[in-house]
XYZ file of C-alpha atoms in Angstrom:
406
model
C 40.161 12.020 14.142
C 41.754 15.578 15.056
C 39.828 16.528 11.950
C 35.893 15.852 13.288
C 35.989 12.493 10.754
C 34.855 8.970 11.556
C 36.937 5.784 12.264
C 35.388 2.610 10.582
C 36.588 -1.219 10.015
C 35.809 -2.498 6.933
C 35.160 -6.068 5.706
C 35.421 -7.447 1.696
C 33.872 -10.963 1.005
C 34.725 -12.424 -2.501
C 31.808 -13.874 -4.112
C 31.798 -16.592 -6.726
C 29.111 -16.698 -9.992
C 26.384 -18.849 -9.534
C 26.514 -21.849 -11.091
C 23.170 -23.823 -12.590
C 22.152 -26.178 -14.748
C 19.166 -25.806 -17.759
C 18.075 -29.231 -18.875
C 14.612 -30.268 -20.585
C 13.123 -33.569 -21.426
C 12.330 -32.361 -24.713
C 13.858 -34.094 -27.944
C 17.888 -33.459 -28.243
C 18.302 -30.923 -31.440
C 13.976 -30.140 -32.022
C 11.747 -27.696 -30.266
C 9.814 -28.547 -27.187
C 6.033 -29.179 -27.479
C 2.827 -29.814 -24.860
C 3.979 -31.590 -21.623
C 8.021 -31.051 -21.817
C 9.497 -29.663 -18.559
C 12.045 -27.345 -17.892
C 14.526 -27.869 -15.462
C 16.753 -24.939 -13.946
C 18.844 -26.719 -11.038
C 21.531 -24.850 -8.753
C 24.653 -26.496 -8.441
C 26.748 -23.900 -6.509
C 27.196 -24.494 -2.648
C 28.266 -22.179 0.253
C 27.263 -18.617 1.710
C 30.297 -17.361 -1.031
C 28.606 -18.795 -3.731
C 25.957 -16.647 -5.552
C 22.486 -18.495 -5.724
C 20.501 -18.512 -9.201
C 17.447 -16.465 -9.697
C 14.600 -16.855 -11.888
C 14.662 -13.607 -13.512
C 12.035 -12.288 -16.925
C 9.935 -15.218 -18.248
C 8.771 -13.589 -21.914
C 6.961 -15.690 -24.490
C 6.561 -14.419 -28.204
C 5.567 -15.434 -31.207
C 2.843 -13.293 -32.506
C -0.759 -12.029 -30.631
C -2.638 -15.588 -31.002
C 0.073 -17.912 -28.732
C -1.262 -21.247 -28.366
C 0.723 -22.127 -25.184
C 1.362 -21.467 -21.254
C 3.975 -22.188 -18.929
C 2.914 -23.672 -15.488
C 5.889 -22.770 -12.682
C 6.464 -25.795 -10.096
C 6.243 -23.233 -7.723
C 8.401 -22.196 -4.659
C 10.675 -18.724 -4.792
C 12.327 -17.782 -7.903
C 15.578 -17.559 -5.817
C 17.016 -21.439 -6.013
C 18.767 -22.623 -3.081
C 22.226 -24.612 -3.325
C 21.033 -27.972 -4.559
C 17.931 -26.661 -5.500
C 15.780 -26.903 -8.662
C 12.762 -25.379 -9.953
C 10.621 -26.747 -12.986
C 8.090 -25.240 -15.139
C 6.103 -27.460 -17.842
C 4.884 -26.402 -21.535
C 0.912 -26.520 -21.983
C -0.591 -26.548 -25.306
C -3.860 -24.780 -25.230
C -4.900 -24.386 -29.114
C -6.774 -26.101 -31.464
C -5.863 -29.564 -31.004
C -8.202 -31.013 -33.718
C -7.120 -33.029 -36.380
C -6.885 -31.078 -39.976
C -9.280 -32.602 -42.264
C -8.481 -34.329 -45.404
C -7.860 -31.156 -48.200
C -6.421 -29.289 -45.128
C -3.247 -28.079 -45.040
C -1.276 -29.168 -41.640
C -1.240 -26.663 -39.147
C 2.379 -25.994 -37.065
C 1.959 -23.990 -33.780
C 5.177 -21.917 -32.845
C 6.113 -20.000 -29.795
C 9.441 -18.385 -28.725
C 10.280 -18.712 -24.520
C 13.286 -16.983 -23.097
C 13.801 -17.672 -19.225
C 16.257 -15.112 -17.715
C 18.364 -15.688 -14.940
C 20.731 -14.252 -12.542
C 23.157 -14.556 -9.659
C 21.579 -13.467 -6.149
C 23.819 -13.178 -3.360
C 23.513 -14.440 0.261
C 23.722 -11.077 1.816
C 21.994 -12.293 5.139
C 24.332 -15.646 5.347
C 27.144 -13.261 4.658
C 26.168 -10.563 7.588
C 25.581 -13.108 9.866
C 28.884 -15.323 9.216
C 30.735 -11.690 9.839
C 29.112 -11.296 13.637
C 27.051 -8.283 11.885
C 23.598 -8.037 12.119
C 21.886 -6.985 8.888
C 17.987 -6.398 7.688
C 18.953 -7.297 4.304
C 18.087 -10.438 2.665
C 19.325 -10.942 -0.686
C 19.760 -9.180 -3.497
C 20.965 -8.948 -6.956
C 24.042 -9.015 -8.774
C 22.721 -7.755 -12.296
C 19.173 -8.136 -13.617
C 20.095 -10.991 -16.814
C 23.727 -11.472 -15.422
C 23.624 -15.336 -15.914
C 22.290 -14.935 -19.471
C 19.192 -16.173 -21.195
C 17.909 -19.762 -22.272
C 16.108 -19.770 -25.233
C 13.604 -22.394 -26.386
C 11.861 -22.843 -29.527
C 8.178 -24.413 -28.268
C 6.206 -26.129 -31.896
C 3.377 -28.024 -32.116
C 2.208 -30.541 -35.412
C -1.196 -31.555 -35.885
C -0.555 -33.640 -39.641
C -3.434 -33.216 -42.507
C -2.582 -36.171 -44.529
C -0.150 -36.471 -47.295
C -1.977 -35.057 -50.437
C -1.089 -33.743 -53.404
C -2.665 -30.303 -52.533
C -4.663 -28.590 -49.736
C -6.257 -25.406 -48.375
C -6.457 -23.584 -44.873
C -7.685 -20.340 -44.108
C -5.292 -17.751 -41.741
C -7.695 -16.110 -39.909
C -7.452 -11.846 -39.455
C -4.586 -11.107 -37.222
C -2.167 -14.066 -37.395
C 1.168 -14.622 -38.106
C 2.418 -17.946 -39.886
C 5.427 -17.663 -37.188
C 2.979 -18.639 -34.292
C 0.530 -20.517 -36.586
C 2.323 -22.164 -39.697
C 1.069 -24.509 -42.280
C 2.427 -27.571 -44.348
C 1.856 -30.236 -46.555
C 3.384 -33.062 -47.429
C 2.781 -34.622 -50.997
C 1.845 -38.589 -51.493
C 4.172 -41.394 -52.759
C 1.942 -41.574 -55.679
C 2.797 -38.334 -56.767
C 6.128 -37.746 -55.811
C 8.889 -38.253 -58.683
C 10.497 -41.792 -59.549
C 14.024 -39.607 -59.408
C 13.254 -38.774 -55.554
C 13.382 -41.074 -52.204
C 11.103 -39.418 -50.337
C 7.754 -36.886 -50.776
C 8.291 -33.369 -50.889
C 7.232 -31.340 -47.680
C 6.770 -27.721 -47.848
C 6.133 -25.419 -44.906
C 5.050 -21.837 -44.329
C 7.581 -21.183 -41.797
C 6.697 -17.092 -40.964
C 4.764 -13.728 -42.135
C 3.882 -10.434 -41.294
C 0.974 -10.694 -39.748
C -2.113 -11.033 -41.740
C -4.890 -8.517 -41.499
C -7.874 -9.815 -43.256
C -8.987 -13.740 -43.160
C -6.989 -15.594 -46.101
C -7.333 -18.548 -48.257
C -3.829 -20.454 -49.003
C -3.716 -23.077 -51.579
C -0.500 -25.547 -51.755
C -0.556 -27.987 -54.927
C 2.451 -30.436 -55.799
C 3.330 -31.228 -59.201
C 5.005 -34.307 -59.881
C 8.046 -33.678 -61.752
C 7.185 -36.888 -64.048
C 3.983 -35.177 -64.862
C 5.346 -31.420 -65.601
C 5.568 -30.102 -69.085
C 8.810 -30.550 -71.199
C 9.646 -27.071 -71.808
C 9.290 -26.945 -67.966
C 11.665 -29.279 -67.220
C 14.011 -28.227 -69.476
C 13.839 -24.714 -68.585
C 16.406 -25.845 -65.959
C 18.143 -28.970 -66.454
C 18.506 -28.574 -70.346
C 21.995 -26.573 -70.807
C 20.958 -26.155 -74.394
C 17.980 -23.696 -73.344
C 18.352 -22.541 -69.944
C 21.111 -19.659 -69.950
C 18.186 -17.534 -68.725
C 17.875 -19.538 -65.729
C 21.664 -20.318 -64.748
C 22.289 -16.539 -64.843
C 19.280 -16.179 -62.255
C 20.408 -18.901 -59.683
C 23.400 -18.958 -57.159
C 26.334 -20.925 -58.235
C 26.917 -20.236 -61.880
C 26.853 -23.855 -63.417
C 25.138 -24.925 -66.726
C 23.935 -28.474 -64.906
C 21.142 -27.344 -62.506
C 18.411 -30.608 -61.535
C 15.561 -30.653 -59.483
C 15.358 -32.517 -56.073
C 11.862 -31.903 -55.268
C 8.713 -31.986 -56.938
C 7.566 -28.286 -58.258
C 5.266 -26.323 -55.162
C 2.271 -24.254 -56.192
C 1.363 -21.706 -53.587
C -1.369 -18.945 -53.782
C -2.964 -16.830 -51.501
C 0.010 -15.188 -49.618
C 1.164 -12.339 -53.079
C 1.637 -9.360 -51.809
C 2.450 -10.902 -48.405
C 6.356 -11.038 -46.495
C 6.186 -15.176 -45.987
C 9.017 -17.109 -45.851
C 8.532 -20.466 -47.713
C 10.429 -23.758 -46.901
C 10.388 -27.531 -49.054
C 12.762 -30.369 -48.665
C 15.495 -31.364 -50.629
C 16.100 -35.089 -51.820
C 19.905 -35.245 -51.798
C 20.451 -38.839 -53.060
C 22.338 -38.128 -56.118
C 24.088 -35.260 -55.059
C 27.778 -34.873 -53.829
C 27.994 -33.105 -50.406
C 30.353 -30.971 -51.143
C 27.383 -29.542 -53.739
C 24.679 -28.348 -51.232
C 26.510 -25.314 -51.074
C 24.436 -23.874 -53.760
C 21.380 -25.574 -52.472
C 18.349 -23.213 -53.089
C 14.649 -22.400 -53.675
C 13.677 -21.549 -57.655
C 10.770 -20.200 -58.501
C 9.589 -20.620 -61.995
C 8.644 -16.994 -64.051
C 9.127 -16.063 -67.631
C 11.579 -13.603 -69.685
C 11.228 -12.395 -72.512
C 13.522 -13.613 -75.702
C 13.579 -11.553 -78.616
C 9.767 -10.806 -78.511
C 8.986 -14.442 -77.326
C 7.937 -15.043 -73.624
C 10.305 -18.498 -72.750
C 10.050 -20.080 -69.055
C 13.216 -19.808 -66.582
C 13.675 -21.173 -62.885
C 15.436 -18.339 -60.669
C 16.372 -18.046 -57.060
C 12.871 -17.622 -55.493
C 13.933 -14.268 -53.916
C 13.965 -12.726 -57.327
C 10.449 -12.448 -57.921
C 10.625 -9.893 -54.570
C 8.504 -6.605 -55.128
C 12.039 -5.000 -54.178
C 13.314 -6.145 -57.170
C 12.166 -3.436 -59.725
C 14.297 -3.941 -62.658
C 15.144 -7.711 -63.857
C 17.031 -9.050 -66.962
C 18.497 -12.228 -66.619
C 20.136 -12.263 -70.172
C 22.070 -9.590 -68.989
C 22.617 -10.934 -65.466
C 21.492 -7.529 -63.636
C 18.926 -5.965 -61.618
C 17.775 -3.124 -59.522
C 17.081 -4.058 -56.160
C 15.958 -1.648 -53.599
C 17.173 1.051 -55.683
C 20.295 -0.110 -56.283
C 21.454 -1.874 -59.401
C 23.880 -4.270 -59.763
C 24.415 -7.810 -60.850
C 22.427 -11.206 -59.901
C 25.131 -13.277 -58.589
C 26.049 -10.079 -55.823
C 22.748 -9.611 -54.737
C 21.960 -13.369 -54.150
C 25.605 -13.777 -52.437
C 24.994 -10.672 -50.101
C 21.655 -12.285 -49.302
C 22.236 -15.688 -48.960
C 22.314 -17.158 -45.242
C 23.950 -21.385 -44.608
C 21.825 -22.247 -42.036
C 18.181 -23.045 -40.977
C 15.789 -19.879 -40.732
C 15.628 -20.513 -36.910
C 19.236 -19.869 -37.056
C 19.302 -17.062 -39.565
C 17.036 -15.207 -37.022
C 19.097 -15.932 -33.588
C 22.253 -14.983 -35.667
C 20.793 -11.562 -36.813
C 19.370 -11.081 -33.250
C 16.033 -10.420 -35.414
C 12.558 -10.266 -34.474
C 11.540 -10.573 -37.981
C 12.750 -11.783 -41.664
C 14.294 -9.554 -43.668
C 12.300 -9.618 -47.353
C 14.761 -11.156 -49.887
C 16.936 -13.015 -47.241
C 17.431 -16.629 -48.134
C 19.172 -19.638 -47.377
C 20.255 -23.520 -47.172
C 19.830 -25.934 -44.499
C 21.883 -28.842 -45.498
C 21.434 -31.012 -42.482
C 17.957 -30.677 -42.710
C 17.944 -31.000 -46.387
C 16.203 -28.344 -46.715
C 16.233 -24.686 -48.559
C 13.926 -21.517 -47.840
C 13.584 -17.917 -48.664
C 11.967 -14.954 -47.114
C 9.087 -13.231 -50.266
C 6.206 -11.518 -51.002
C 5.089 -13.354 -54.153
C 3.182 -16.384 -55.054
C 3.554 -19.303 -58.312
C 5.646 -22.193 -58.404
C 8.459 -23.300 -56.494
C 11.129 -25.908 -56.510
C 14.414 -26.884 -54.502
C 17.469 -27.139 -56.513
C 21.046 -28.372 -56.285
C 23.818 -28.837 -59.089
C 24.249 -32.410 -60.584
C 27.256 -34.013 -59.131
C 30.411 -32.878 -60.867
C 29.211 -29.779 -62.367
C 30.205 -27.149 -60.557
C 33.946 -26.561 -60.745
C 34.119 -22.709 -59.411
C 31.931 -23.203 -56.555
C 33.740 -22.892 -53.965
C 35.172 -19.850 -54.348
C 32.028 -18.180 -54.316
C 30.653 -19.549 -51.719
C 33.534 -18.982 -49.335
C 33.348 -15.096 -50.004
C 29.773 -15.405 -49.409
C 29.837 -17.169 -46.657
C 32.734 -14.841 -44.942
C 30.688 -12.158 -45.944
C 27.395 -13.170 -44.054
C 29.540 -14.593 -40.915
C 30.730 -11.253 -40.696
């Protein structure tokens, strides 16, 4: 130009998002365990048409990860058509627990990142113009994340109690344990044995003995029994427990766990729901069984298992209040602001969390199952309302629900 400039011609191509494919030959809704493949196929086609790249592989679960990934091979850039594989290998202990062993439940997280890549080269050389680039990226995660839950059982056999030993340096997220009781001892009133599971922890820093015993609930004590399900003695109790009903019942056998006080764990059992109206799991939960004192005499009452928390500082359940982290208030708002519907897995990929909150706890009513994030030992039980009971419910649980979904 008259002004010293440069003339140039430009040229604009318009480039679609890849589009791919991540399937696995794992089991529909569970995790994926030793020998299940991974399948990441590119369905796009054309130089316009971003490929998909295989972008940050991470695995996590703790320091001690019992499993590796093995990569088909070929570029991590997929062509059109393309597909590239990579298989789950379980490397841990694979013997079998011992009778008097608990059952051992080997977790992993795996997150496979991927992203579009464009056909720079193709695009160059479709345009007449000559170009030393290849490909590159459009984004580093721009496709997004898959996220797989990797678990591997090795079954003790059913017993009515068991022991196991976390070694220095674990985490019961990467290396759980579990029981599940015998039909012998399991209730008349229930379909199927209780199973319990030790679904997380902080991780533990010297070697630990954990005990599990079940308790039949035919074979507990009276006063027990009707610390929960007998409206005529267990105020204490109702005003401890989500969903404020008089008609609380037991639908598992009672848990004994020791070992793990003073320890973040996050405890799950099963729920028998034969008896019990759908539209009741909403107040599904895990008790824990302590003792209050009543006018200078020490009585029994089942609470919500998160109440026995060394956040919780100040309890009185005749009153319905505590102090909780410093803050006092009543029962039924704590346990409503705490509560999570939904499996833990769930309650952790909701929260984007890499870790349980202490006192978070929640229901898992396809499952049948209830759990709860503590740092305190005794007895445990999973608890719904008998059928008909609860009237109020629902009102409740809607704000608490809208409140957590928030």
């Amino acid at each position: 130009t008259s002004q010293g400039g440069t003339s140039f011609n430009t040229q604009y191509a318009s480039i679609d998002r890849a589009v791919v494919a991540v399937t696995h030959d794992g089991a529909v809704d569970g995790p994926l365990t030793d020998g299940d493949v991974i399948t990441i196929s590119d369905q796009g086609a054309g130089i316009y048409q971003a490929h998909t790249a295989i972008g940050q592989v991470n695995m996590s679960g703790g320091e001690k990860l019992d499993y590796e990934l093995t990569f088909a091979g070929g570029s991590p850039v997929i062509g059109h058509g393309e597909s590239r594989t990579f298989t789950v290998g379980y490397v841990g202990d694979a013997s079998t627990p011992l009778a008097g062993e608990l059952s051992r439940v080997s977790r992993a997280d795996l997150s496979i990142g991927l992203a579009d890549r464009v056909d720079v080269s193709g695009i160059y050389a479709a345009a007449g113009s000559p170009s030393a680039w290849t490909q590159e990226y459009a984004g580093g995660n721009s496709l997004g994340s898959s996220l797989f839950h990797l678990e591997t059982r090795f079954d003790a056999p059913a017993a009515t109690g068991g022991t196991s030993t976390i070694t220095a340096g674990s985490n019961l997220s990467t290396n759980g344990l579990a029981l599940n009781n015998t039909t012998e001892n399991t209730s008349g009133r229930f379909a199927a044995a209780t199973n319990m599971e030790l679904l997380d922890s902080e991780t533990i820093s010297t070697s630990t003995p954990v005990q599990v015993d079940f308790l039949s609930i035919d074979n507990a004590a009276t006063e027990v029994v009707d610390a929960l399900e007998n409206s005529a003695v267990n105020a204490a109790s109702i005003a401890g427990i989500y969903g404020n009903t008089e008609k609380k019942e037991f639908t598992s056998d009672i848990v004994e766990v020791s070992g793990l006080d003073g320890v973040l764990h996050v405890l799950q059992v099963d729920y028998n729901d034969g008896d019990t109206a759908s539209d009741k799991e909403g107040a599904a939960q895990l008790l824990w069984q302590t003792t209050y004192d009543d006018a200078g005499e020490p009585k029994i009452a089942w609470v919500n298992a998160v109440l026995g928390n060394s956040n919780i500082t100040e309890l009185d359940l005749l009153a319905g209040s505590l102090t909780a982290d410093g803050n006092s208030g009543l029962i039924a708002d704590y346990l409503e602001g705490t509560r999570f519907e939904g499996s833990y897995q769930a309650y952790l990929l909701e929260g984007e969390l890499s870790a349980p909150e202490l006192g978070a706890w929640g229901l898992d009513t396809v499952n049948n199952q209830v759990w709860a994030v503590i740092d305190h030992n005794s007895s445990f039980v999973a608890s719904v309302p008998e059928p008909g009971s609860i009237m109020l419910f629902g009102i409740t649980a809607l704000v608490g629900l809208a409140r957590r979904r928030r």
